[in-house]
Coordinates of C-alpha atoms in Angstrom, one line a residue:
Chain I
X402 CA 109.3 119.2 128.0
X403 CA 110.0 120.8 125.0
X404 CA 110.5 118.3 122.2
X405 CA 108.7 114.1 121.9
X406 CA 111.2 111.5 120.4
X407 CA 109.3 108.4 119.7
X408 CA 110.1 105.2 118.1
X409 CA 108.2 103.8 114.8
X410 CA 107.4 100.3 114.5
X411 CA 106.1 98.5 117.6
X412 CA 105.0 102.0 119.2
X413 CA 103.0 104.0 116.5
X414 CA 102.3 100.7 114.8
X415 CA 101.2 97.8 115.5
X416 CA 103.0 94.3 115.5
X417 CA 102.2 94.0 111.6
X418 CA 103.8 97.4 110.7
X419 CA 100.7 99.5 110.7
X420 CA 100.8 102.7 111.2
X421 CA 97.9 103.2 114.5
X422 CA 95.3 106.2 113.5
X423 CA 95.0 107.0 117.6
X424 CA 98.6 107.4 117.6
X425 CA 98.5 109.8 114.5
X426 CA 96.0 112.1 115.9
X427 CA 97.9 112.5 119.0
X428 CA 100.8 113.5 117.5
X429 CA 99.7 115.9 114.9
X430 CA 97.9 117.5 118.2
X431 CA 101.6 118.2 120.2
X432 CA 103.1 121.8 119.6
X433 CA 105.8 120.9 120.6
X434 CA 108.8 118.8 118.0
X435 CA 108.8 115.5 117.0
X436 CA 111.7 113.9 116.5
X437 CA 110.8 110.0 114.6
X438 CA 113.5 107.6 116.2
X439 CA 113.9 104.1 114.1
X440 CA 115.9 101.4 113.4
X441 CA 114.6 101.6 109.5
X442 CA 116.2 103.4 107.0
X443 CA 116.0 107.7 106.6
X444 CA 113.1 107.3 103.8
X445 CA 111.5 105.0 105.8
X446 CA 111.4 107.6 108.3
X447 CA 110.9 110.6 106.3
X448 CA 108.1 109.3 104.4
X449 CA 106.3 108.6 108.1
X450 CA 106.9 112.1 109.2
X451 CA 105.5 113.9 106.2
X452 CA 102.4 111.1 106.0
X453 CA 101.9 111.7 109.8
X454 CA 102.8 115.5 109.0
X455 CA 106.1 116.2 111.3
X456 CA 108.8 118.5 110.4
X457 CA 111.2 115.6 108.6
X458 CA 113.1 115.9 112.2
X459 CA 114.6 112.0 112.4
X460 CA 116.6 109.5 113.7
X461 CA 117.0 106.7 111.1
X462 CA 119.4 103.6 111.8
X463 CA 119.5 103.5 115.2
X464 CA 121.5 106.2 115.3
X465 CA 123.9 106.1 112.3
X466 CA 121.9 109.3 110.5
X467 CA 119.6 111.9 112.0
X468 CA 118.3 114.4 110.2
X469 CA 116.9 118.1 111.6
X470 CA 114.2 119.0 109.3
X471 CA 113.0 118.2 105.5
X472 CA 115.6 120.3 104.1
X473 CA 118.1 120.1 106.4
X474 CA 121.0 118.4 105.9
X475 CA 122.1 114.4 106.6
X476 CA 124.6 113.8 109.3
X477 CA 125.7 110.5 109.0
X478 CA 127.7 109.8 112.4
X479 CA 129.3 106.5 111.3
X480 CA 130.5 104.4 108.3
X481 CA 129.5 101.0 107.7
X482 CA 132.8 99.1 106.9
X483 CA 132.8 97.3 110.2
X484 CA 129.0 96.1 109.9
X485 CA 130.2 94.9 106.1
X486 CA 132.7 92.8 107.4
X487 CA 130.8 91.6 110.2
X488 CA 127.9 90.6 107.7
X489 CA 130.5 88.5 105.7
X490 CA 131.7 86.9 108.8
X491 CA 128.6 85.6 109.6
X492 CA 127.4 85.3 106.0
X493 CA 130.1 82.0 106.2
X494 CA 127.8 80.2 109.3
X495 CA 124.0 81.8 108.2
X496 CA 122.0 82.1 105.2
X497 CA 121.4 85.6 105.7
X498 CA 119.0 87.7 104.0
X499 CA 119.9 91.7 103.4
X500 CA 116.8 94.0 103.8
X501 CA 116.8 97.7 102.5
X502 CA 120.2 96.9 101.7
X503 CA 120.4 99.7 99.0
X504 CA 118.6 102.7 101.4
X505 CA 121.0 101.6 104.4
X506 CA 124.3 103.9 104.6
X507 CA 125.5 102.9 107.6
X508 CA 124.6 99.7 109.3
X509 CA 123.2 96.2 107.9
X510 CA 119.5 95.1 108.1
X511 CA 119.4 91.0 108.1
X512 CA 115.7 88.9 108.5
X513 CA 115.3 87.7 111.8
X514 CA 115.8 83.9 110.8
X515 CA 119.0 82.7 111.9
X516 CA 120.4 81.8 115.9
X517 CA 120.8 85.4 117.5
X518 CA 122.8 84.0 120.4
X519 CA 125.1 81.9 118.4
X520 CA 126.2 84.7 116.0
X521 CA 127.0 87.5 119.1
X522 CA 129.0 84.8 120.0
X523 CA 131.3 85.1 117.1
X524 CA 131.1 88.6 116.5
X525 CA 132.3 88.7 120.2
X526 CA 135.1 86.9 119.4
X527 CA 136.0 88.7 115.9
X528 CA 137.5 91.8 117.7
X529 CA 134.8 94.1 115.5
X530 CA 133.4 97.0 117.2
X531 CA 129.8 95.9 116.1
X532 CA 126.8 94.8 118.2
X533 CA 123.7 92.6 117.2
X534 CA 120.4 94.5 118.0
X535 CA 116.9 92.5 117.2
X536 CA 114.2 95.4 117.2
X537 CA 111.7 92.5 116.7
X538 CA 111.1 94.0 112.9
X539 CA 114.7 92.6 111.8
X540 CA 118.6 92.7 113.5
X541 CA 120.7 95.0 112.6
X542 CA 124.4 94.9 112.6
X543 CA 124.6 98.4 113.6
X544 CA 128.3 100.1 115.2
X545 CA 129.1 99.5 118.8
X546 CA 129.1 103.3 119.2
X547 CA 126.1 103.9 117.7
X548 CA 122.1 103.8 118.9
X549 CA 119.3 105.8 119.0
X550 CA 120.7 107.8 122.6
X551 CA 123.7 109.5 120.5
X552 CA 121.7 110.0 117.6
X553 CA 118.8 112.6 120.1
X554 CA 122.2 113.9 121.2
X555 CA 123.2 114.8 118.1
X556 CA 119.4 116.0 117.1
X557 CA 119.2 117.4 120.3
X558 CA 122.5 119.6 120.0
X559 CA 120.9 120.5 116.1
X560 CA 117.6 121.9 117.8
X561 CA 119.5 123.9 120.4
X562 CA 117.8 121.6 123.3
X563 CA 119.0 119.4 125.8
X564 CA 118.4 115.9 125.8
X565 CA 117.0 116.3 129.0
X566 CA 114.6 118.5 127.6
X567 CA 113.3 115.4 125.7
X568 CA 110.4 112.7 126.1
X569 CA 111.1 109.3 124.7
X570 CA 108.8 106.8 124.1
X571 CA 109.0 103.1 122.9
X572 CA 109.2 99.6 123.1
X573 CA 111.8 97.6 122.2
X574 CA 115.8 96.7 123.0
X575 CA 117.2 99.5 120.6
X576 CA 115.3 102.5 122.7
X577 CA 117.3 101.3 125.9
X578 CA 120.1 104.6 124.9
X579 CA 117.4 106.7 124.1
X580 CA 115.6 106.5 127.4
X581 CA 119.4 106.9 129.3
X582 CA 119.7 110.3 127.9
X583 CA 115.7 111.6 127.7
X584 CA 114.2 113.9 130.6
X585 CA 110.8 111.7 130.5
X586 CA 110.9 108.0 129.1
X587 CA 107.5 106.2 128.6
X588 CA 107.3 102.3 127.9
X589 CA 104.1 101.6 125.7
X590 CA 102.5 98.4 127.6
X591 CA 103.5 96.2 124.7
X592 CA 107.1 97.0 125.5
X593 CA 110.4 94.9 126.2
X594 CA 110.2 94.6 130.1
X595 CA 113.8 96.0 130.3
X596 CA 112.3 99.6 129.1
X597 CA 109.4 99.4 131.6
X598 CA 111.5 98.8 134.0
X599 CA 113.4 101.8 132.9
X600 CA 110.3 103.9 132.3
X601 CA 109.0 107.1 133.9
X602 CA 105.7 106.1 132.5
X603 CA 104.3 102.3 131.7
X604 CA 100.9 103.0 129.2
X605 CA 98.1 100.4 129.9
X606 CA 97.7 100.7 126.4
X607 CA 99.5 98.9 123.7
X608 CA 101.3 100.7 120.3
X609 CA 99.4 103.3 119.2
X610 CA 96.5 103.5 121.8
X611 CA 99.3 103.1 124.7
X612 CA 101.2 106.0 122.5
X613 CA 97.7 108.5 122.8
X614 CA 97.9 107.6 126.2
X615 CA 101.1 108.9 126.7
X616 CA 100.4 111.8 125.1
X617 CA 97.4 112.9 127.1
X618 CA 99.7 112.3 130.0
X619 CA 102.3 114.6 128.8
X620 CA 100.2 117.3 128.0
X621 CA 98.7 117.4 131.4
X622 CA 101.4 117.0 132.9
X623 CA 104.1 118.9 131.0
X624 CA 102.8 121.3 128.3
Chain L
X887 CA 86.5 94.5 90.2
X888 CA 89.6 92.9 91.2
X889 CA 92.1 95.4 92.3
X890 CA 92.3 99.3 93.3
X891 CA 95.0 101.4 92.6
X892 CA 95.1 104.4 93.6
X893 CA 97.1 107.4 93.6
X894 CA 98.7 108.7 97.1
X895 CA 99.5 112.4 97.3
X896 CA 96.3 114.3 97.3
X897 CA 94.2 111.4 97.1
X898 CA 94.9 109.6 100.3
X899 CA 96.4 112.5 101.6
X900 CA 95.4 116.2 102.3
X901 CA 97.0 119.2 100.7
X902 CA 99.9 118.9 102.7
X903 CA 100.7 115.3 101.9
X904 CA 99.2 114.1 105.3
X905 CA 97.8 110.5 105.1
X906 CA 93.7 110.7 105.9
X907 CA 93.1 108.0 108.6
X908 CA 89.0 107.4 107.2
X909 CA 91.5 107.0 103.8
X910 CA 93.4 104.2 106.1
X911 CA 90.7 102.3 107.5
X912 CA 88.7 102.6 104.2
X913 CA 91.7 100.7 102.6
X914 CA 92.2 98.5 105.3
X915 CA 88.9 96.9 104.7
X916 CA 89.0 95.7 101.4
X917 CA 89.3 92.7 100.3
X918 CA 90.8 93.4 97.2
X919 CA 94.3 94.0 95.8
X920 CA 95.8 97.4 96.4
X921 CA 98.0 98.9 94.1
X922 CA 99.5 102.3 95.3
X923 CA 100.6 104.4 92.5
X924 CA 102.3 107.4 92.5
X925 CA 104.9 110.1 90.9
X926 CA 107.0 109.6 94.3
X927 CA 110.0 107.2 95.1
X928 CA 109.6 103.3 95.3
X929 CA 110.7 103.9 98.5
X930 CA 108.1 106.4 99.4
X931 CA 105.6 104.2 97.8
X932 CA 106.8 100.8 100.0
X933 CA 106.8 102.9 103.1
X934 CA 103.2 103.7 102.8
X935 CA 102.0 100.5 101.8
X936 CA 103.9 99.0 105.0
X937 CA 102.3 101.4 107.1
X938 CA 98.6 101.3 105.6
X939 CA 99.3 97.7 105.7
X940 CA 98.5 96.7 102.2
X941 CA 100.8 94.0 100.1
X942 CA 103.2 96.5 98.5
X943 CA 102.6 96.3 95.4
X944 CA 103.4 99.7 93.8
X945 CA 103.6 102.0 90.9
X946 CA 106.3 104.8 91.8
X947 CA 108.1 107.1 89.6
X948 CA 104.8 108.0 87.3
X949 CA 104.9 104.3 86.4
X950 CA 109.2 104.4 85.7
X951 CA 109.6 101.5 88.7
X952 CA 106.7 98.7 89.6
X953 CA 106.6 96.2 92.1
X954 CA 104.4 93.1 92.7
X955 CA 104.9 93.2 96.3
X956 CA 107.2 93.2 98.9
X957 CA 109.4 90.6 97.8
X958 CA 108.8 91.0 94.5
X959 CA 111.6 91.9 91.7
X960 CA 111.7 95.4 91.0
X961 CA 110.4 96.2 87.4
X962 CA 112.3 99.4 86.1
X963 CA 110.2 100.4 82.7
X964 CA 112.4 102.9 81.1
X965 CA 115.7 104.8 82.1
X966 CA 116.6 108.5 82.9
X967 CA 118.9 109.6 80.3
X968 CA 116.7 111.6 78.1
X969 CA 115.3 113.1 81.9
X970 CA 118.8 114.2 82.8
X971 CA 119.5 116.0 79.5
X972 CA 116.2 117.6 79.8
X973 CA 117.3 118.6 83.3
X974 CA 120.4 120.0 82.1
X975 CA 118.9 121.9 79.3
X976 CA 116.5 124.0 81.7
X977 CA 119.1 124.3 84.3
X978 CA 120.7 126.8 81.6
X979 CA 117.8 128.9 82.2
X980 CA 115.8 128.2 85.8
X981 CA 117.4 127.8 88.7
X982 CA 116.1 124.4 89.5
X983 CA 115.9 121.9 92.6
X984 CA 115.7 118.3 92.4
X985 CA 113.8 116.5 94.8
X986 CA 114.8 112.9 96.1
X987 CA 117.2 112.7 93.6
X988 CA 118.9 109.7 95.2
X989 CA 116.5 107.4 95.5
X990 CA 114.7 108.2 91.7
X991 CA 115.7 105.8 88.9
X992 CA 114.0 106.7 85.8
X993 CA 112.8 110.3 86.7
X994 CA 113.6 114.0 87.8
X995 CA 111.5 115.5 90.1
X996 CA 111.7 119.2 90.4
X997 CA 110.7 121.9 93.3
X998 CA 107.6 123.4 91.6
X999 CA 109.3 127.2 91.6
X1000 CA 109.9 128.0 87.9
X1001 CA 107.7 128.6 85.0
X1002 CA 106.4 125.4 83.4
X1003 CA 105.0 126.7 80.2
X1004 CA 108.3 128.7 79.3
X1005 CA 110.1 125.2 80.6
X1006 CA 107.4 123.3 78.3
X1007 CA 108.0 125.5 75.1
X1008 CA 112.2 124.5 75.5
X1009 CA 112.2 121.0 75.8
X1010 CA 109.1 120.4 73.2
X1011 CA 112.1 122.0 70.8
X1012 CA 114.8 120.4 72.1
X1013 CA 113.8 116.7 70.3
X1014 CA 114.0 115.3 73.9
X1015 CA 111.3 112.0 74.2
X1016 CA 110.6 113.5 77.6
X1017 CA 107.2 115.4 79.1
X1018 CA 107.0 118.1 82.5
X1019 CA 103.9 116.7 84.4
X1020 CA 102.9 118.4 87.2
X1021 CA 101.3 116.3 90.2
X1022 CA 100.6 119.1 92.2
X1023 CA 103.5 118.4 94.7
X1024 CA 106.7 118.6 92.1
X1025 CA 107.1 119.1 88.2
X1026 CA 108.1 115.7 86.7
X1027 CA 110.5 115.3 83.9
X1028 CA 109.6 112.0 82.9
X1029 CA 109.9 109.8 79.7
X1030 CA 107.3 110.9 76.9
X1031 CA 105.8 106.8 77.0
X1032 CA 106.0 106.3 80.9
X1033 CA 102.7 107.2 82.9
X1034 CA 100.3 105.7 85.4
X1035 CA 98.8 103.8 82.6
X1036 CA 101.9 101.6 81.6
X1037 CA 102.3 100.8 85.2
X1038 CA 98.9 99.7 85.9
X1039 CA 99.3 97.5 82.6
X1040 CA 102.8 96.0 83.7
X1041 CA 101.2 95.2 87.7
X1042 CA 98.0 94.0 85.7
X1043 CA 100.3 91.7 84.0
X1044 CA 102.4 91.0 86.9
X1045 CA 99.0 89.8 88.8
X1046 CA 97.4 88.1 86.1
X1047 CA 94.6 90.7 85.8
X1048 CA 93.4 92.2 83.0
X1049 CA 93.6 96.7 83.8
X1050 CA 89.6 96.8 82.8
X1051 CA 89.6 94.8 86.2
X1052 CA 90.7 97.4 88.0
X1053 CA 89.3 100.6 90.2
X1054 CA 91.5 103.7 89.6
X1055 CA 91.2 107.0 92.1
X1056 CA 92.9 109.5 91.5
X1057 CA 93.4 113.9 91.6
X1058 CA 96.0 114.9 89.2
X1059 CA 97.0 115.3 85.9
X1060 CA 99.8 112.0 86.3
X1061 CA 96.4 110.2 87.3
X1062 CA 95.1 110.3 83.5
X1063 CA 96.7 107.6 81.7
X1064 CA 95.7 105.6 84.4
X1065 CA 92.0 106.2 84.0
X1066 CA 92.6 105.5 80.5
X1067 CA 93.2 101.6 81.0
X1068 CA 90.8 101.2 84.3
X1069 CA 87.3 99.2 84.2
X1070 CA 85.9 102.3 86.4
X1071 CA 87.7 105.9 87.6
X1072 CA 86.7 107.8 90.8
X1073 CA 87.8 111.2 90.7
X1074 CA 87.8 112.8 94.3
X1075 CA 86.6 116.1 95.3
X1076 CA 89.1 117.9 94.8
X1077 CA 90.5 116.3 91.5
X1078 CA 91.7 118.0 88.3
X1079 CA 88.6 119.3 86.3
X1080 CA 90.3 116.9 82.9
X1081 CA 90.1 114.2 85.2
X1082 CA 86.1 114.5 86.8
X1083 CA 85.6 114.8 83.0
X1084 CA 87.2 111.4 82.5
X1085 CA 85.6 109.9 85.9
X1086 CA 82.7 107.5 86.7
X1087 CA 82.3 108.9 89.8
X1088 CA 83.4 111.8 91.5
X1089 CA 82.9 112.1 94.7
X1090 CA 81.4 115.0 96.7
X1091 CA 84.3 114.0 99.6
X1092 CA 87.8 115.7 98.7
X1093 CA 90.6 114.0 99.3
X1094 CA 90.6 110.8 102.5
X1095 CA 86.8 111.8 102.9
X1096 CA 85.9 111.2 99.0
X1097 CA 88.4 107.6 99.1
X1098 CA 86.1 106.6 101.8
X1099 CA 83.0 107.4 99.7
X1100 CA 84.6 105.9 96.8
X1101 CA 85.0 102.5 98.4
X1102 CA 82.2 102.3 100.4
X1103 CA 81.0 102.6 96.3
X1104 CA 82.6 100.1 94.7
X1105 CA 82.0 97.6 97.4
X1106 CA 78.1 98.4 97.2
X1107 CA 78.5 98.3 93.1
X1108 CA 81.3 95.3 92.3
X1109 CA 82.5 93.7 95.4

């Protein structure tokens, strides 16, 4: 395998956010790239790649920007007008609360405190090419088109590698695309049972100490 | 004491801006209030608090941008007018890169490649109420009366502390005016010789290593 794409919250941290110190050791061991793949926002993610000491290489927004290095420069592979409207639609049945909202370029954050079902019930009906995706950190209104598989595509096609080429690991509902299009998918044991049951890998561990684990496998086994 | 703040790049992390995990834990243990400050972005600054797992409350920008926590209103303490003109001015005679530029609010923050004392000498005739601070990681063009200190004081405010209450640690130059208003300064290892002068304690540790001397300190000493 010749580059590790690995999602943020709920895999290197733990369920309060925290970055895992296991996890970060690990990582700074591979040689190989590291691409950070979140649902946050492209400082969140940059800031974790230079504090964990990556090369900057990310996927922020579930897709909607990826990055290929510190200086390289943004692609953003969608525009947010449909989120927008889809956030006023439902801004006229929830109280909804923006997060980020001034980082975010291309799809909408909202707390995680209103009925999830009930809403991708209207958006269903609303004709907008949007999809409601709970990363259990917040939902995001994010483009039909868009997740975290096309956006290792795109990083993918930026490095010069295939996708196949690729290791994913994660946990949640908004890695599903991401493990589709990776060579070598591994569900940390904390993780949505939909991506273990898609996984080439299920760690014992949970978040960071289930990432190490990975890690150690992948090396033996790969590198 | 009642609160730390403490400086990030080259204090809680290495050389290369990557976070020390003793520096984690260390932080992680107290029971105190933590107050990140730094010359970086507010969103740089929220990022690492999220991901140490402190409350996020922040001094960013040098002290041009606090926060209280999380949810807290964002305090901006000056504006970047005179910064811009001062960034014009030397971009007549340094080729210059700004750094983050879209998510800084009362700053300019400059790729450390040109000659600071020449760039010092022009602007201290140009009648511009802005200083070039150099934290080691960029050159700050910042507002003559906004530093570490003012922040401290406006968070201190914010908290209902008094800045005597509080630990400072710190390495760099921007970390001064902050020592200036805290109870008791730890310089680490590896701080600015102006600012060991200033110190308390300096500790024999250099960067992560000397936070988790510092700590293990004050909690001994005040805690």
């Amino acid at each position: 395998m010749k580059a590790l794409a690995i999602d943020i919250d709920g895999t290197i941290t733990d369920d309060k956010r925290r970055i895992n110190c296991r996890a970060i050791e690990a990582i700074r061991g591979l040689k190989i790239p590291v691409i950070l793949a979140t649902g946050n926002t492209v400082c969140f993610a940059l800031t974790t790649a230079k504090l964990i000491g990556t090369d900057g290489i990310v996927i922020a927004e579930n897709g909607g920007v990826v990055k290929a290095g510190y200086d390289a420069k943004e692609c953003v592979l969608c525009d947010g007008t449909e989120c927008e409207k889809a956030f006023e639609l439902l801004s006229k049945h929830f109280d909804l609360e923006k997060l980020d909202a001034e980082y975010r370029k291309t799809d909408v954050a909202l707390r995680r405190n209103f009925d999830l079902s009930r809403a991708r019930e209207m958006l269903s009906k609303s004709g907008l090419n949007v999809d409601l995706v709970d990363s259990g950190f917040a939902v995001h209104i994010k483009n039909k088109h868009i997740n975290k598989g096309i956006g290792l595509k795109k990083v993918a096609e930026l490095l010069g590698l295939s996708t196949q080429d690729a290791v994913a690991i994660g946990d949640s509902e908004n890695d599903i695309e991401m493990f589709n299009v990776a060579g070598f998918k591994v569900a940390v044991g904390n993780a949505d049972p939909r991506l273990k049951q898609m996984a080439s890998l299920v760690t014992k561990g949970k978040y960071g100490a289930g990432v190490a684990e990975a890690i150690e496998t992948i090396e033996g086994s790969f590198l």
